[in-house]
mmCIF file of C-alpha atoms and ligand atoms in Angstrom:
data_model
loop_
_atom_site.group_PDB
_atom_site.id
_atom_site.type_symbol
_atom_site.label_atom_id
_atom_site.label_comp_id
_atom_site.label_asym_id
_atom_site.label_seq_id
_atom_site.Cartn_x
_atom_site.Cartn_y
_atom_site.Cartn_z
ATOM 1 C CA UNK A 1 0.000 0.000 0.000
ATOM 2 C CA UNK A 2 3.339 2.187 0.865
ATOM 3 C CA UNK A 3 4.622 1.745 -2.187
ATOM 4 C CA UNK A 4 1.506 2.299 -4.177
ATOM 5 C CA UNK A 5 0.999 5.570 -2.459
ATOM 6 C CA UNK A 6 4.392 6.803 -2.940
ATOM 7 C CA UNK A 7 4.247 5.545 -7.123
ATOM 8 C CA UNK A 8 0.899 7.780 -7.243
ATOM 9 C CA UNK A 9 2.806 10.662 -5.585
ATOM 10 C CA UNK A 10 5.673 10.356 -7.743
ATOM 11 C CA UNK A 11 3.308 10.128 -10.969
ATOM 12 C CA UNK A 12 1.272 13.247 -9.775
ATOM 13 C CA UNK A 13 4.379 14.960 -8.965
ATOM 14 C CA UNK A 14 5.851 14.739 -12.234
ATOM 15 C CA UNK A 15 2.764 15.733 -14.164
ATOM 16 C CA UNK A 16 2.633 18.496 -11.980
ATOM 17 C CA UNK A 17 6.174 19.542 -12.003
ATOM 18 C CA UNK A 18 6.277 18.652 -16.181
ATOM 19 C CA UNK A 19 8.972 16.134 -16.022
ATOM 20 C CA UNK A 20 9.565 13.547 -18.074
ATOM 21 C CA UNK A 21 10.517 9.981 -17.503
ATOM 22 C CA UNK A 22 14.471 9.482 -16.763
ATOM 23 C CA UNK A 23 15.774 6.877 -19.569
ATOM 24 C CA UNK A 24 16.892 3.537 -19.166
ATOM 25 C CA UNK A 25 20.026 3.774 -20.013
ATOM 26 C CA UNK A 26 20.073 6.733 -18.861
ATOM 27 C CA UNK A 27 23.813 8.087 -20.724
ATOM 28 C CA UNK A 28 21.820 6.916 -24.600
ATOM 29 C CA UNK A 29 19.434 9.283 -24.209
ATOM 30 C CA UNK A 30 20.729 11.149 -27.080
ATOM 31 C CA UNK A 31 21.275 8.399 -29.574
ATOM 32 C CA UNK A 32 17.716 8.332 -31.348
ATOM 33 C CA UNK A 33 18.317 12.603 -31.636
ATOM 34 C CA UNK A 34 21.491 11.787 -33.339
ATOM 35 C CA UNK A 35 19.731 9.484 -35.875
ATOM 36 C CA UNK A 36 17.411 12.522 -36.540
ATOM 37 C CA UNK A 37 20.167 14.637 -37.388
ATOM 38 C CA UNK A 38 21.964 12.557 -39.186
ATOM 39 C CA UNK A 39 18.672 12.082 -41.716
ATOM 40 C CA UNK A 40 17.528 15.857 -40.993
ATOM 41 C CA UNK A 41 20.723 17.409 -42.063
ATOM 42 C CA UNK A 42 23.627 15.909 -44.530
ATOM 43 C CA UNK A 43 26.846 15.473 -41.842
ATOM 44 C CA UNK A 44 30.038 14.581 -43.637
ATOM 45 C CA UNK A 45 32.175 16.093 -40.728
ATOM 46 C CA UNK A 46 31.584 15.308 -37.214
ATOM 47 C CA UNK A 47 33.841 16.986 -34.177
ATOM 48 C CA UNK A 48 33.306 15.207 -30.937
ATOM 49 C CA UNK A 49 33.776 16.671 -27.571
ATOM 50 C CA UNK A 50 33.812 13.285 -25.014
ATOM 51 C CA UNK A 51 33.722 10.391 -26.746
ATOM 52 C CA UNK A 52 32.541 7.186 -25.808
ATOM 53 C CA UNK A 53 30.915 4.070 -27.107
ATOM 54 C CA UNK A 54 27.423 5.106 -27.435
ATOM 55 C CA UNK A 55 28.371 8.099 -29.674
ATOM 56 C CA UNK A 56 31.261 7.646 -31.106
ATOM 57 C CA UNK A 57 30.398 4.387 -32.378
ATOM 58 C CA UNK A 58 27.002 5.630 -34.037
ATOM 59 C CA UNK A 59 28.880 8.129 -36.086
ATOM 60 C CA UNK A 60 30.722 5.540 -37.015
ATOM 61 C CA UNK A 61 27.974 3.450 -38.040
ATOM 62 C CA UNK A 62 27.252 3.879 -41.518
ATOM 63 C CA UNK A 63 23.726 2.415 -41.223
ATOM 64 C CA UNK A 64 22.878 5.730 -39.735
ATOM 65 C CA UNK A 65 25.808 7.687 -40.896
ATOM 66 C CA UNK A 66 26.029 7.264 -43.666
ATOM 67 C CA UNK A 67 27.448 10.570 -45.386
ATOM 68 C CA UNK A 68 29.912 10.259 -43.043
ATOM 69 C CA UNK A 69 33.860 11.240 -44.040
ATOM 70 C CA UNK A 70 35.564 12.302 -40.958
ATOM 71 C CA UNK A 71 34.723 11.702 -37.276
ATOM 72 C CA UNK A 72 36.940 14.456 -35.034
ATOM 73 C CA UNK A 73 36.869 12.941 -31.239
ATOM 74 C CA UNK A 74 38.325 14.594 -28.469
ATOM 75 C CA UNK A 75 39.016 12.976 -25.143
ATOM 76 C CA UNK A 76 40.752 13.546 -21.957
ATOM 77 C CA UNK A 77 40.907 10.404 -19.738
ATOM 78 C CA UNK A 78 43.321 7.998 -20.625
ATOM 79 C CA UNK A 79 40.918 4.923 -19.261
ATOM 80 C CA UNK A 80 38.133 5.924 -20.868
ATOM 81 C CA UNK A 81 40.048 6.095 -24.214
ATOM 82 C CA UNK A 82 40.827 2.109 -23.745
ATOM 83 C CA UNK A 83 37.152 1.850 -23.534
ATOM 84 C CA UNK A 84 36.304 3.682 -26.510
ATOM 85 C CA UNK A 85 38.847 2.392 -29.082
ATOM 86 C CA UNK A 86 38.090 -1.302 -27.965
ATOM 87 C CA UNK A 87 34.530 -0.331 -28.586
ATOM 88 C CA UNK A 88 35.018 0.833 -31.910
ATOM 89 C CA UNK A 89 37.395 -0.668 -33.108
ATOM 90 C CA UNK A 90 39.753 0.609 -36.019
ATOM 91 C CA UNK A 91 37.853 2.986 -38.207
ATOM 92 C CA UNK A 92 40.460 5.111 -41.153
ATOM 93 C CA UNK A 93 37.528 7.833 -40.700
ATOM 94 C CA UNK A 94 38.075 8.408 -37.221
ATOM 95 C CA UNK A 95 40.469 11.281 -35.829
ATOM 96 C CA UNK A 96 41.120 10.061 -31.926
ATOM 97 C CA UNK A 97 42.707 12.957 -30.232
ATOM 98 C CA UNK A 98 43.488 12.774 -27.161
ATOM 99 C CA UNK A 99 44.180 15.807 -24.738
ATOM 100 C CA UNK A 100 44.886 17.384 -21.242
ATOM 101 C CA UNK A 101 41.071 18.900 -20.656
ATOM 102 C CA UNK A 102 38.462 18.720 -23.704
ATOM 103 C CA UNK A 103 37.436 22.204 -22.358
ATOM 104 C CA UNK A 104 40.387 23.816 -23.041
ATOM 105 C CA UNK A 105 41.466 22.093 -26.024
ATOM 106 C CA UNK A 106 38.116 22.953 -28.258
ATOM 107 C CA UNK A 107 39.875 23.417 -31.941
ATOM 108 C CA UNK A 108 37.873 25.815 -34.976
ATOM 109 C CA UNK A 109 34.303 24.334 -35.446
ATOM 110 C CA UNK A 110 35.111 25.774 -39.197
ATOM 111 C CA UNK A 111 34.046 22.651 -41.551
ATOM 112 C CA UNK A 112 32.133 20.536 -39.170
ATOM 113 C CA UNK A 113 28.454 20.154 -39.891
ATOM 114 C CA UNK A 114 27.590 18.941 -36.241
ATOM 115 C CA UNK A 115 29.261 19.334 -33.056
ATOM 116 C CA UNK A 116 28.323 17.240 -30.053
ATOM 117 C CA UNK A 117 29.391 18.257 -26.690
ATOM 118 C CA UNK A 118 29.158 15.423 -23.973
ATOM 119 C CA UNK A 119 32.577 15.828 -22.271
ATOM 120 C CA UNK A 120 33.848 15.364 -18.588
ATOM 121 C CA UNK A 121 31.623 14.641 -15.552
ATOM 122 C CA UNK A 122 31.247 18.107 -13.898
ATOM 123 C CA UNK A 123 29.024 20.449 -15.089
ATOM 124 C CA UNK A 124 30.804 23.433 -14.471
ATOM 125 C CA UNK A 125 33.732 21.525 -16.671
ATOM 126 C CA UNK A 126 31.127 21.018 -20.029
ATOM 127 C CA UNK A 127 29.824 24.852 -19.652
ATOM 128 C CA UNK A 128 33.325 25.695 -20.799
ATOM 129 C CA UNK A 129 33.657 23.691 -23.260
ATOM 130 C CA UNK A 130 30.380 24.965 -24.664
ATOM 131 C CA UNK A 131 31.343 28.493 -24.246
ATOM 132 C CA UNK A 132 34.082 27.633 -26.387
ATOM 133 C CA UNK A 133 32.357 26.617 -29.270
ATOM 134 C CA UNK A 134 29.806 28.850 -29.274
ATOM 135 C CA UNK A 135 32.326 31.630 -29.108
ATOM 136 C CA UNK A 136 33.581 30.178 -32.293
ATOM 137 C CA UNK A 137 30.192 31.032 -34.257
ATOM 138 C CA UNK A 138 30.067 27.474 -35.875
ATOM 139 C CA UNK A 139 28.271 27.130 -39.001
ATOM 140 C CA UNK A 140 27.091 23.526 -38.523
ATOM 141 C CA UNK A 141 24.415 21.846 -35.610
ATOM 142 C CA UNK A 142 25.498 21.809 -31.837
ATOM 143 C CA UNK A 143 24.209 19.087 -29.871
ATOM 144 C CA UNK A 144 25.050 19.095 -26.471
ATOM 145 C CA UNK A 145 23.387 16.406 -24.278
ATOM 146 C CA UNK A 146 22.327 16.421 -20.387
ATOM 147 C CA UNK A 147 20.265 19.937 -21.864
ATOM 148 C CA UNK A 148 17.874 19.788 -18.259
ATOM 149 C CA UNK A 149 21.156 21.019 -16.672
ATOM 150 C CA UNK A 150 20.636 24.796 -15.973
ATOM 151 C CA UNK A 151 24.290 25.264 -16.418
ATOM 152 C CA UNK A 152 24.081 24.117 -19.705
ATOM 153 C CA UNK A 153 21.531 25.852 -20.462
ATOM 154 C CA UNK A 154 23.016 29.228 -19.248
ATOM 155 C CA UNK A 155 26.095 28.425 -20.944
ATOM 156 C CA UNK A 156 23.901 28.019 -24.463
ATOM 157 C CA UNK A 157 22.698 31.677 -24.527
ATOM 158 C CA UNK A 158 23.469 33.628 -27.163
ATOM 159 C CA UNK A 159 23.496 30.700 -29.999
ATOM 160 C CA UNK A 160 20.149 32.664 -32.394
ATOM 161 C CA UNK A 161 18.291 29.667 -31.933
ATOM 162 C CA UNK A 162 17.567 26.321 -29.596
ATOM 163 C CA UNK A 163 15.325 23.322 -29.468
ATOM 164 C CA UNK A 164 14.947 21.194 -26.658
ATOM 165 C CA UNK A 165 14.412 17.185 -27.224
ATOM 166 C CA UNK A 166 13.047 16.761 -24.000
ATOM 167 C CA UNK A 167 10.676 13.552 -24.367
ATOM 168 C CA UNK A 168 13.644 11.859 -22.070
ATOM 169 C CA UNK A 169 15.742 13.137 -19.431
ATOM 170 C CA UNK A 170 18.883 13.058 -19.918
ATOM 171 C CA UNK A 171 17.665 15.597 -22.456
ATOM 172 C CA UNK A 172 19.703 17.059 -25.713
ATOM 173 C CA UNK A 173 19.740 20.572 -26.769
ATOM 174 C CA UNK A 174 20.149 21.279 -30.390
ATOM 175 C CA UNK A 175 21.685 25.104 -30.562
ATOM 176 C CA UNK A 176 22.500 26.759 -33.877
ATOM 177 C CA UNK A 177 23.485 30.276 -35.750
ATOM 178 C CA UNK A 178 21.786 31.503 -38.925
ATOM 179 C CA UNK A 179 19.742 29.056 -40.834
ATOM 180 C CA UNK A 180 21.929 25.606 -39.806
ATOM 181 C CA UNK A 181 18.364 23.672 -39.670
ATOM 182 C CA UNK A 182 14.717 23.591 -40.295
ATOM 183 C CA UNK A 183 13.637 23.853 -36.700
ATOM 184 C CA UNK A 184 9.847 22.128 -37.684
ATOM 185 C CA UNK A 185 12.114 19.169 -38.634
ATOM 186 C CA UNK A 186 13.241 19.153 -35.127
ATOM 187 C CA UNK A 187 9.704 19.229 -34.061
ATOM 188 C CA UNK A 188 8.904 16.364 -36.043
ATOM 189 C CA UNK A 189 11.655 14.232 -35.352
ATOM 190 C CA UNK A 190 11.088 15.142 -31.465
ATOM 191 C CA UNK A 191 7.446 13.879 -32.263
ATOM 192 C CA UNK A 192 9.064 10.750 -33.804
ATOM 193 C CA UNK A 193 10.950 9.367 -31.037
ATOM 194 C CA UNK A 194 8.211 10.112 -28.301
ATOM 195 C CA UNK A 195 6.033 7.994 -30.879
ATOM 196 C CA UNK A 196 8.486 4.854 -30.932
ATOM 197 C CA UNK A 197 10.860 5.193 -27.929
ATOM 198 C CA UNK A 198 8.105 1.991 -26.431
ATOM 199 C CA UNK A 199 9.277 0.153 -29.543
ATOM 200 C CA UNK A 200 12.607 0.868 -30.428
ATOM 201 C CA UNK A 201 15.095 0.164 -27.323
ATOM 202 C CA UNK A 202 17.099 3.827 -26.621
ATOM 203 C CA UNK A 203 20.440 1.599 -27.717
ATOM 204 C CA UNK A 204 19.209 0.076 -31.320
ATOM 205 C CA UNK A 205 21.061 2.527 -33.309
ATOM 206 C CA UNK A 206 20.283 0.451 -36.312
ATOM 207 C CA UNK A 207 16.521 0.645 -35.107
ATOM 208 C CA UNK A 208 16.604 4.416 -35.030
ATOM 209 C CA UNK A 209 18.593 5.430 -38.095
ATOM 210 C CA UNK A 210 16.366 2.647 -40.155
ATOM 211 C CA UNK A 211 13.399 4.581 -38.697
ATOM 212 C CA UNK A 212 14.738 7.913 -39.598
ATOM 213 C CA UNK A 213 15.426 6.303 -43.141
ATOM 214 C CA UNK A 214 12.327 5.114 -43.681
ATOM 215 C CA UNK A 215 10.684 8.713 -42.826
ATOM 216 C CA UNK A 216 13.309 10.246 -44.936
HETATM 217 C C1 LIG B 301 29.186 11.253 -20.558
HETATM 218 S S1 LIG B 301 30.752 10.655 -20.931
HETATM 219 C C2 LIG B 301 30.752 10.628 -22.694
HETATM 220 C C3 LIG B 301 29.810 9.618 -23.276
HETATM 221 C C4 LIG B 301 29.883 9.481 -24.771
HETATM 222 N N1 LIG B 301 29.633 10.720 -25.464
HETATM 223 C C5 LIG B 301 28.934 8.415 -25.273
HETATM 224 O O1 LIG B 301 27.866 8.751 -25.799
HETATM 225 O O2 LIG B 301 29.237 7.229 -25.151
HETATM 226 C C6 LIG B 301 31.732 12.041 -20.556
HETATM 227 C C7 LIG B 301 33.187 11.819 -20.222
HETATM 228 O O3 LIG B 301 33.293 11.228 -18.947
HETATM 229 C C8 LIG B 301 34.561 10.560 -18.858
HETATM 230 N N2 LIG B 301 34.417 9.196 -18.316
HETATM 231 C C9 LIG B 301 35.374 8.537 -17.641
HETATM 232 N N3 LIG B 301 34.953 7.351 -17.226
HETATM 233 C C10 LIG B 301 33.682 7.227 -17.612
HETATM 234 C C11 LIG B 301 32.697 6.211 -17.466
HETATM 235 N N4 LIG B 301 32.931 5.080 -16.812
HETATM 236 N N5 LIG B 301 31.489 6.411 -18.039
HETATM 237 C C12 LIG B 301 31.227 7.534 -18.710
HETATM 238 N N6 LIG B 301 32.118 8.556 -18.878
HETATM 239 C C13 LIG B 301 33.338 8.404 -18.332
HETATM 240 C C14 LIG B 301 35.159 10.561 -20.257
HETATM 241 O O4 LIG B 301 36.161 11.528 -20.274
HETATM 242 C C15 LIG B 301 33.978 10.943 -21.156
HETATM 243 O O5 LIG B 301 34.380 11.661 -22.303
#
């Protein structure tokens, strides 16, 4: 009876409060919003802030990249770099680079068509690092995931425009200058995975970027 209570209280809560259901795994979240992208937008250059192998291998995967040329992937632990590359494997299209801090280290955005910002574990640590690149005025798509984080959010003003995928928490903010996107195509894609994220597991990247085909 306890428990029942407290599941009604938690239910109410978040419709009263607005928030949305934390993911399972909850560090994919932004996989089936990367799948959008990558059918919303052509992306032949990717730079990477914090790799790892949800992300970096999906840009790698040419099921749903498949315009693909160059991946640019920054890192800063020397562990976690183990982890990636025996994730992914040997790839001639991926640039591995690591470095002392990701924040510090952002190179020119010039040439990339997205940018997605998931580095380090502190949040004050990732609002630098996406200070940096907006600073830099890049032409192409910024994704930056963990968006429900007010720092990140703070740290995002001044890009001209934003959209929010927030069907799942961890959420991802798209951010972008000039005309970068069609920001109904956001909408609909956003409408997309709230439609299938029951079917499609948050992981499948095959799933989503066969999905994201299919709607073309
Ligand atoms: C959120 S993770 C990046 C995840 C990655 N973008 C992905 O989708 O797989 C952020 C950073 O935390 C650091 N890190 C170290 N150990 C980690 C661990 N066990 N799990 C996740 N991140 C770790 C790495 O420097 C990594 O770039």
């Amino acid at each position: 009876v306890i428990n029942r209570a407290r599941q009604i209280a938690s239910k109410s809560r978040g419709k009263v409060l607005r928030v949305r259901p934390t993911s399972d795994p909850a560090y994919a979240t932004h996989l089936p919003v990367l799948a959008a992208l990558a059918r919303i937008t052509t992306i032949r250059r990717v730079l990477e802030l914090g790799s790892g192998p949800f992300s970096t291998s999906m840009f790698l995967n040419r099921d749903v990249f498949p315009d693909l040329d160059i991946l640019t992937s920054y890192e800063d632990d020397p562990n976690w770099e183990h982890v990636v590359l025996d994730a992914v494997g040997s790839d001639t299209r991926l640039e591995f680079r690591m470095v002392p801090e990701v924040r510090l280290a952002v190179p020119p955005t010039d040439g990339y068509d997205l940018v997605f910002i998931d580095d380090s574990r502190l949040p004050s640590e990732r609002s630098t690092t996406i200070r940096a690149v907006k600073a830099m005025r890049p032409r192409g798509i910024v994704a930056i995931h963990d968006f429900e984080q007010r720092h990140y959010r703070t740290a995002a003003r001044g890009f001209s425009h934003r959209f929010i995928f927030n069907t799942l928490t961890p959420q991802v903010g798209v951010c972008w200058f000039g005309d970068a996107v069609d920001p109904s195509q956001l909408k609909r894609a956003s409408r997309t995975i709230a439609g299938e994220i029951g079917r499609v597991s948050i992981t499948d990247q095959s799933g989503w970027g066969g999905l994201f085909r299919a709607i073309g």
